């Protein structure tokens, strides 16, 4: 038997038990309960008998029929054998119901009987499966609503009325209530409402209970709407059933306004011996309908329901009747002459409040189900909303509050059906009241603002307002207006902060936080392309393919908004010059290139903000095009089923009627034509419409112009309009209604200009209902951020300003709200890439940190610690910088200003300027001089509020705790210590160091702006001295700049130019050593050290930057030379393999060369050079000449020991091995041509090497000089691996050997005291000449220029023979020269180079040799050629001795050659 049951009333019965008696122990239990109720009723009846009741005239008379039926039931109940649900409930309810209906019973008896029925209904005995339940339920309702009783006293009467309410509510809450018909539900509500009305004259308790019951009934009935099918019977339109009566009209009981006149609703007075509570009256379905027909503003009858439908189980029909009745309650208040906007004292707010409360309950429980039932929905769309608009402007805050609650519920459940109604409500009620204009009281303002904030807290409300209204050309910009209202209302203008300001701020922040929450849900539209109209398309025809799919509707609404904005700009142009305005719109493709009447008409019709005077002049113009526009303009109106005066009002609201009669004629002709076309009604033709329209205009002027003294009467008006309807008269009633309408409500021929908030007039409401049928579907937004970018761009500026002003004026409890708002704004700005908004926010927040204020307080640190607002703002600024730094641009300047201020106060953590990769390096190596600390110079300390001894947070704190011995200070108070502690905690929360250490994650543009801000904050360096404070700032900024440069090595290209220029400015403008230039130079070196391994493509750029060091002022360079050299040395050792180009090496070797003559720096410089050149480790063709040159400078340098010069020479001579290696590698790796070219290049390098050594051979120090000669000799003789051309050797003799010999000779003869032991040097030089000449003799003797070279050797020998060292000839040297010369001659003889070839004087070599040799030592010829007599000398052949000459054995030759180079 267990089966699902229908939901009835408020309780949803999940399942029915198998057996009803499971609820009770047995059938007897129920029988006992009913028996006890019978006993209770009988007892009261008997008491009444004893008291002289009317039931017995004598003892023997039979008992009264009521008592008999009760007794009969008593006998019966214990005999019933069936299950209770098989018994007809009427059997056990009838006796009680008879008592209730009886006129003879008194109030006490009726009350007890009602209690019994209530008890039985609440026992759950009766449900929809009980036998004959429908009959029983109808019987109960009929009986209770027809209750009769004798009134004895007011108290007992009130008890009966209260019990009637209980029973009726129990009927509706019973499981069996689903069996009630529509008619009976209406009767129940009808009865309850009459009791509510009657209770106004009774005790407070009954009033409360009656109203509560009415609420419960409405809740019960409308909660059933969810289960009601959308039946085909929902609307019935039959001509035969215009009115329905649900029963006999026993008394003419009336509702609504008429009730107030009716006195006692139960038709009894104090004297009445008997009274009836009610008849089976007309009820809702009859009387209410009659009234509503009389009252309804649109003059149309509601379609009644079929009588058959009203007898079916209750559903939509009774709900329509009840809802309509509730709306009529509001109407009657209006029509009875009580103006809802009049003074609260004269207006009873009770009835509308009660009605609105019931309506709210119905909507809360019916919810979205209303949408399924067109009649219910149309009641809400038209009648209810029209009343809400009226009562929304009520002076009563209670009514306004209830109206707003209803609209919020309607928004939740039915917003898709109420687009224009919601627009009207916000424009005509909320925006009017919340602004405090139009005479609204402060209370009204507050309620309206509270309602608006409630709406703002709905996550999608603002998005939907924007998408549906702001982006619709025919609607107002409600989102924009509401956002502006909130931001303006949050501004305290010349007044302290009030609850209203905070309320508006809450609304504003709710909107912003809604946007911030949507960011995580995808579809952030920052990448959306801007809307571009490429060709003309009628803007009023733009449609969307699918209003439910964001893929379609998002671009559609953005396009519509773009069009709307352009139209507004066009309107602005039009108001200044109509022609230019139209041209502008043609240029933006909103009007066609060739204007057509329809497009111009639609521009006039749908564009807000047009000057209505200009529109009127244009439309009234006689020009043919203007006339066509006028007719098209009239064609845009929908006058279907509209009264003539209403239509005329709407038409004339859109422009100002021109003053000239001809123009008026043209305008009214166009109007009449359109009106007659759509609503002919009783008009015969359009001329009738024209004449009547004219007549209405004239009547309007007559009635409402103060200058007209004698006003037109109704009769005059009717008389004036005779025979205008195609020769016939118009109905008198029709004309009277028009007359009264115009008299009561003026047609404004000068409509309101601009963007004010209009009042909702009846004609506007009718127009709104017409438009709502044609308006675009309502777009429902989801939780994704489709339009937030566009919306936020509109409201961001006012929002930041409003939150800032409140934050400025607020007390402590509002701070967090403002901070939440700031953070939400930052999140949205960053997410939607609105960098300028984020910059504005940062600028605004930085002002609140107080860090940018000129420090007027004595103890800025303590003041900051005591200022909660400043601390919160500071944390927020740095939170934004850390979280959303990617999108900060110019705001970095303000953030840096705050950081610099904290730095000056000594509040920054010690390592803010460090870069992440730097930690280990600096801690392990404190090598480069003293580190630059944050602290200022001692001269500057006294100028800051609190002097500092150490930097960093803990230093700052410990300093407060210490006592200054020089300037005795009082021990800090607990408050001061607490303030300090708060300051320190704030700075720690800021994580300022993260901005720089995490800068590697910043977007490129933001990083660039941060670097520029640092350079800007550092200021331009000035020549001469700057103040210590400025220098400290510049040093700190430079530290930060270097830190972010090192942290962004992968993006160094982005930063390098700015960083380099900044450092160059510092270097070039500094003339004295100082911390700034030290930081600049060493920062530059560190950048190069750290980046060279990673950025080989930038190596040249980086190394070229080091040339700045060469441009240092001499004093500055001298001060830092040693440290610079150490850094360069470190750089070379770490990165030698990464330096490839000649340009890079030139910079390095230039820096090293300079150090050669610096006492402190030369050691480190030479160390670096040693690293490069030892074993040719890092020598390259690109750097060879540069390194040789640097080594030569070290060799020549007299700084340090001669030993270093010797080592430098060894480096030079050792480099020959490199040249040999490169030659070998070239042969192996390259082709013949390339190898030839390479060997030629290597030969050039070798020449540069020996030229370098030649210069050192002239050194004053004997040890160096002599070592240089030996090194040169090694380089000249140890060149087996290097291919050196003959030409190069000749160059070498000319440029190196001969030049060196000549120079040494000159020095020796110059008697220079600085040169000691020149004799030894000359001996070495002579040996070098001899050795090299003999080694190359074979190759050189083949050359045509050999003779010249040989003469050069002889001439040097000759000079060296005759040289005087310190004024006297050197015997050693003479002996050596002779020996060497003899040896050379012998070798030449042995090789066959020197021999007499011809007696004819043609052998110049022979001749010239002996010419010179004889000058040196005449005896040598005979020694070398002993067998050749003197007689042969002049021209005789040497044949005789030729054999002997040749006979010198080869081993002797070798010996002689060796002797030539001997020591």
PDB file of N, CA and C in Angstrom, residues 35-81:
ATOM      1  N   UNK A  35     -14.967  10.562  20.468  1.00  0.00           N
ATOM      2  CA  UNK A  35     -15.950  10.501  21.561  1.00  0.00           C
ATOM      3  C   UNK A  35     -15.732  11.631  22.554  1.00  0.00           C
ATOM      4  N   UNK A  36     -14.464  11.879  22.877  1.00  0.00           N
ATOM      5  CA  UNK A  36     -14.186  12.956  23.856  1.00  0.00           C
ATOM      6  C   UNK A  36     -14.586  14.303  23.302  1.00  0.00           C
ATOM      7  N   UNK A  37     -14.424  14.513  21.981  1.00  0.00           N
ATOM      8  CA  UNK A  37     -14.830  15.786  21.371  1.00  0.00           C
ATOM      9  C   UNK A  37     -16.347  15.942  21.429  1.00  0.00           C
ATOM     10  N   UNK A  38     -17.085  14.791  21.190  1.00  0.00           N
ATOM     11  CA  UNK A  38     -18.555  14.836  21.267  1.00  0.00           C
ATOM     12  C   UNK A  38     -18.966  15.233  22.683  1.00  0.00           C
ATOM     13  N   UNK A  39     -18.268  14.622  23.641  1.00  0.00           N
ATOM     14  CA  UNK A  39     -18.574  14.927  25.046  1.00  0.00           C
ATOM     15  C   UNK A  39     -18.358  16.390  25.358  1.00  0.00           C
ATOM     16  N   UNK A  40     -17.258  16.951  24.825  1.00  0.00           N
ATOM     17  CA  UNK A  40     -16.953  18.364  25.113  1.00  0.00           C
ATOM     18  C   UNK A  40     -18.053  19.264  24.574  1.00  0.00           C
ATOM     19  N   UNK A  41     -18.500  18.988  23.324  1.00  0.00           N
ATOM     20  CA  UNK A  41     -19.533  19.844  22.717  1.00  0.00           C
ATOM     21  C   UNK A  41     -20.842  19.719  23.500  1.00  0.00           C
ATOM     22  N   UNK A  42     -21.209  18.435  23.818  1.00  0.00           N
ATOM     23  CA  UNK A  42     -22.475  18.227  24.551  1.00  0.00           C
ATOM     24  C   UNK A  42     -22.450  18.930  25.903  1.00  0.00           C
ATOM     25  N   UNK A  43     -21.292  18.868  26.579  1.00  0.00           N
ATOM     26  CA  UNK A  43     -21.185  19.485  27.912  1.00  0.00           C
ATOM     27  C   UNK A  43     -21.475  20.975  27.840  1.00  0.00           C
ATOM     28  N   UNK A  44     -20.899  21.634  26.845  1.00  0.00           N
ATOM     29  CA  UNK A  44     -21.121  23.087  26.729  1.00  0.00           C
ATOM     30  C   UNK A  44     -22.584  23.359  26.396  1.00  0.00           C
ATOM     31  N   UNK A  45     -23.145  22.491  25.537  1.00  0.00           N
ATOM     32  CA  UNK A  45     -24.551  22.701  25.173  1.00  0.00           C
ATOM     33  C   UNK A  45     -25.460  22.544  26.395  1.00  0.00           C
ATOM     34  N   UNK A  46     -25.178  21.506  27.235  1.00  0.00           N
ATOM     35  CA  UNK A  46     -26.017  21.292  28.434  1.00  0.00           C
ATOM     36  C   UNK A  46     -25.915  22.471  29.389  1.00  0.00           C
ATOM     37  N   UNK A  47     -24.686  22.996  29.545  1.00  0.00           N
ATOM     38  CA  UNK A  47     -24.518  24.141  30.453  1.00  0.00           C
ATOM     39  C   UNK A  47     -25.381  25.297  29.992  1.00  0.00           C
ATOM     40  N   UNK A  48     -25.410  25.491  28.700  1.00  0.00           N
ATOM     41  CA  UNK A  48     -26.246  26.560  28.146  1.00  0.00           C
ATOM     42  C   UNK A  48     -27.720  26.305  28.444  1.00  0.00           C
ATOM     43  N   UNK A  49     -28.119  24.977  28.487  1.00  0.00           N
ATOM     44  CA  UNK A  49     -29.527  24.623  28.795  1.00  0.00           C
ATOM     45  C   UNK A  49     -29.847  25.025  30.217  1.00  0.00           C
ATOM     46  N   UNK A  50     -28.906  24.686  31.113  1.00  0.00           N
ATOM     47  CA  UNK A  50     -29.127  25.019  32.533  1.00  0.00           C
ATOM     48  C   UNK A  50     -29.211  26.518  32.735  1.00  0.00           C
ATOM     49  N   UNK A  51     -28.520  27.207  31.951  1.00  0.00           N
ATOM     50  CA  UNK A  51     -28.512  28.655  32.106  1.00  0.00           C
ATOM     51  C   UNK A  51     -29.724  29.282  31.421  1.00  0.00           C
ATOM     52  N   UNK A  52     -30.699  28.446  31.054  1.00  0.00           N
ATOM     53  CA  UNK A  52     -31.915  29.017  30.455  1.00  0.00           C
ATOM     54  C   UNK A  52     -31.823  29.114  28.967  1.00  0.00           C
ATOM     55  N   UNK A  53     -31.206  28.087  28.400  1.00  0.00           N
ATOM     56  CA  UNK A  53     -31.064  28.104  26.938  1.00  0.00           C
ATOM     57  C   UNK A  53     -32.380  27.824  26.245  1.00  0.00           C
ATOM     58  N   UNK A  54     -32.360  27.778  24.939  1.00  0.00           N
ATOM     59  CA  UNK A  54     -33.577  27.650  24.141  1.00  0.00           C
ATOM     60  C   UNK A  54     -33.834  26.216  23.701  1.00  0.00           C
ATOM     61  N   UNK A  55     -32.975  25.267  24.158  1.00  0.00           N
ATOM     62  CA  UNK A  55     -33.098  23.938  23.581  1.00  0.00           C
ATOM     63  C   UNK A  55     -34.297  23.140  24.123  1.00  0.00           C
ATOM     64  N   UNK A  56     -34.765  23.398  25.381  1.00  0.00           N
ATOM     65  CA  UNK A  56     -35.901  22.632  25.945  1.00  0.00           C
ATOM     66  C   UNK A  56     -36.949  23.588  26.480  1.00  0.00           C
ATOM     67  N   UNK A  57     -38.144  23.346  26.070  1.00  0.00           N
ATOM     68  CA  UNK A  57     -39.211  24.171  26.664  1.00  0.00           C
ATOM     69  C   UNK A  57     -39.769  23.475  27.897  1.00  0.00           C
ATOM     70  N   UNK A  58     -39.700  22.136  27.902  1.00  0.00           N
ATOM     71  CA  UNK A  58     -40.103  21.388  29.096  1.00  0.00           C
ATOM     72  C   UNK A  58     -39.332  20.073  29.130  1.00  0.00           C
ATOM     73  N   UNK A  59     -39.362  19.422  30.247  1.00  0.00           N
ATOM     74  CA  UNK A  59     -38.530  18.236  30.414  1.00  0.00           C
ATOM     75  C   UNK A  59     -38.912  17.086  29.490  1.00  0.00           C
ATOM     76  N   UNK A  60     -40.157  17.024  29.130  1.00  0.00           N
ATOM     77  CA  UNK A  60     -40.582  15.841  28.381  1.00  0.00           C
ATOM     78  C   UNK A  60     -40.380  15.984  26.874  1.00  0.00           C
ATOM     79  N   UNK A  61     -40.032  17.206  26.443  1.00  0.00           N
ATOM     80  CA  UNK A  61     -39.791  17.384  25.003  1.00  0.00           C
ATOM     81  C   UNK A  61     -38.591  16.573  24.554  1.00  0.00           C
ATOM     82  N   UNK A  62     -38.686  16.150  23.297  1.00  0.00           N
ATOM     83  CA  UNK A  62     -37.528  15.421  22.763  1.00  0.00           C
ATOM     84  C   UNK A  62     -36.289  16.336  22.723  1.00  0.00           C
ATOM     85  N   UNK A  63     -35.143  15.722  22.725  1.00  0.00           N
ATOM     86  CA  UNK A  63     -33.921  16.511  22.666  1.00  0.00           C
ATOM     87  C   UNK A  63     -33.814  17.232  21.330  1.00  0.00           C
ATOM     88  N   UNK A  64     -33.081  18.302  21.366  1.00  0.00           N
ATOM     89  CA  UNK A  64     -32.846  19.102  20.142  1.00  0.00           C
ATOM     90  C   UNK A  64     -32.116  18.253  19.091  1.00  0.00           C
ATOM     91  N   UNK A  65     -32.367  18.508  17.845  1.00  0.00           N
ATOM     92  CA  UNK A  65     -31.785  17.690  16.765  1.00  0.00           C
ATOM     93  C   UNK A  65     -30.253  17.695  16.780  1.00  0.00           C
ATOM     94  N   UNK A  66     -29.615  18.821  17.146  1.00  0.00           N
ATOM     95  CA  UNK A  66     -28.137  18.888  17.174  1.00  0.00           C
ATOM     96  C   UNK A  66     -27.569  17.898  18.181  1.00  0.00           C
ATOM     97  N   UNK A  67     -28.258  17.844  19.363  1.00  0.00           N
ATOM     98  CA  UNK A  67     -27.791  16.939  20.415  1.00  0.00           C
ATOM     99  C   UNK A  67     -28.025  15.494  19.986  1.00  0.00           C
ATOM    100  N   UNK A  68     -29.181  15.291  19.335  1.00  0.00           N
ATOM    101  CA  UNK A  68     -29.494  13.931  18.890  1.00  0.00           C
ATOM    102  C   UNK A  68     -28.420  13.406  17.918  1.00  0.00           C
ATOM    103  N   UNK A  69     -28.064  14.240  16.961  1.00  0.00           N
ATOM    104  CA  UNK A  69     -27.080  13.771  15.971  1.00  0.00           C
ATOM    105  C   UNK A  69     -25.728  13.481  16.618  1.00  0.00           C
ATOM    106  N   UNK A  70     -25.372  14.268  17.608  1.00  0.00           N
ATOM    107  CA  UNK A  70     -24.111  14.025  18.304  1.00  0.00           C
ATOM    108  C   UNK A  70     -24.159  12.698  19.063  1.00  0.00           C
ATOM    109  N   UNK A  71     -25.317  12.457  19.730  1.00  0.00           N
ATOM    110  CA  UNK A  71     -25.442  11.219  20.499  1.00  0.00           C
ATOM    111  C   UNK A  71     -25.449  10.012  19.565  1.00  0.00           C
ATOM    112  N   UNK A  72     -26.092  10.212  18.433  1.00  0.00           N
ATOM    113  CA  UNK A  72     -26.139   9.103  17.466  1.00  0.00           C
ATOM    114  C   UNK A  72     -24.721   8.754  16.998  1.00  0.00           C
ATOM    115  N   UNK A  73     -23.923   9.783  16.762  1.00  0.00           N
ATOM    116  CA  UNK A  73     -22.535   9.551  16.344  1.00  0.00           C
ATOM    117  C   UNK A  73     -21.772   8.801  17.430  1.00  0.00           C
ATOM    118  N   UNK A  74     -22.064   9.166  18.675  1.00  0.00           N
ATOM    119  CA  UNK A  74     -21.373   8.533  19.801  1.00  0.00           C
ATOM    120  C   UNK A  74     -21.641   7.012  19.811  1.00  0.00           C
ATOM    121  N   UNK A  75     -22.926   6.646  19.532  1.00  0.00           N
ATOM    122  CA  UNK A  75     -23.241   5.218  19.484  1.00  0.00           C
ATOM    123  C   UNK A  75     -22.477   4.534  18.350  1.00  0.00           C
ATOM    124  N   UNK A  76     -22.369   5.265  17.231  1.00  0.00           N
ATOM    125  CA  UNK A  76     -21.850   4.678  15.993  1.00  0.00           C
ATOM    126  C   UNK A  76     -20.342   4.405  16.033  1.00  0.00           C
ATOM    127  N   UNK A  77     -19.588   5.339  16.593  1.00  0.00           N
ATOM    128  CA  UNK A  77     -18.126   5.294  16.359  1.00  0.00           C
ATOM    129  C   UNK A  77     -17.461   4.017  16.858  1.00  0.00           C
ATOM    130  N   UNK A  78     -17.984   3.458  17.932  1.00  0.00           N
ATOM    131  CA  UNK A  78     -17.333   2.262  18.463  1.00  0.00           C
ATOM    132  C   UNK A  78     -17.782   1.002  17.729  1.00  0.00           C
ATOM    133  N   UNK A  79     -18.806   1.163  16.870  1.00  0.00           N
ATOM    134  CA  UNK A  79     -19.310   0.001  16.146  1.00  0.00           C
ATOM    135  C   UNK A  79     -18.660  -0.163  14.778  1.00  0.00           C
ATOM    136  N   UNK A  80     -18.014   0.961  14.291  1.00  0.00           N
ATOM    137  CA  UNK A  80     -17.408   0.874  12.946  1.00  0.00           C
ATOM    138  C   UNK A  80     -16.274  -0.147  12.910  1.00  0.00           C
ATOM    139  N   UNK A  81     -16.437  -1.108  12.014  1.00  0.00           N
ATOM    140  CA  UNK A  81     -15.427  -2.169  11.931  1.00  0.00           C
ATOM    141  C   UNK A  81     -14.371  -1.895  10.861  1.00  0.00           C
TER     142      UNK A  81
END
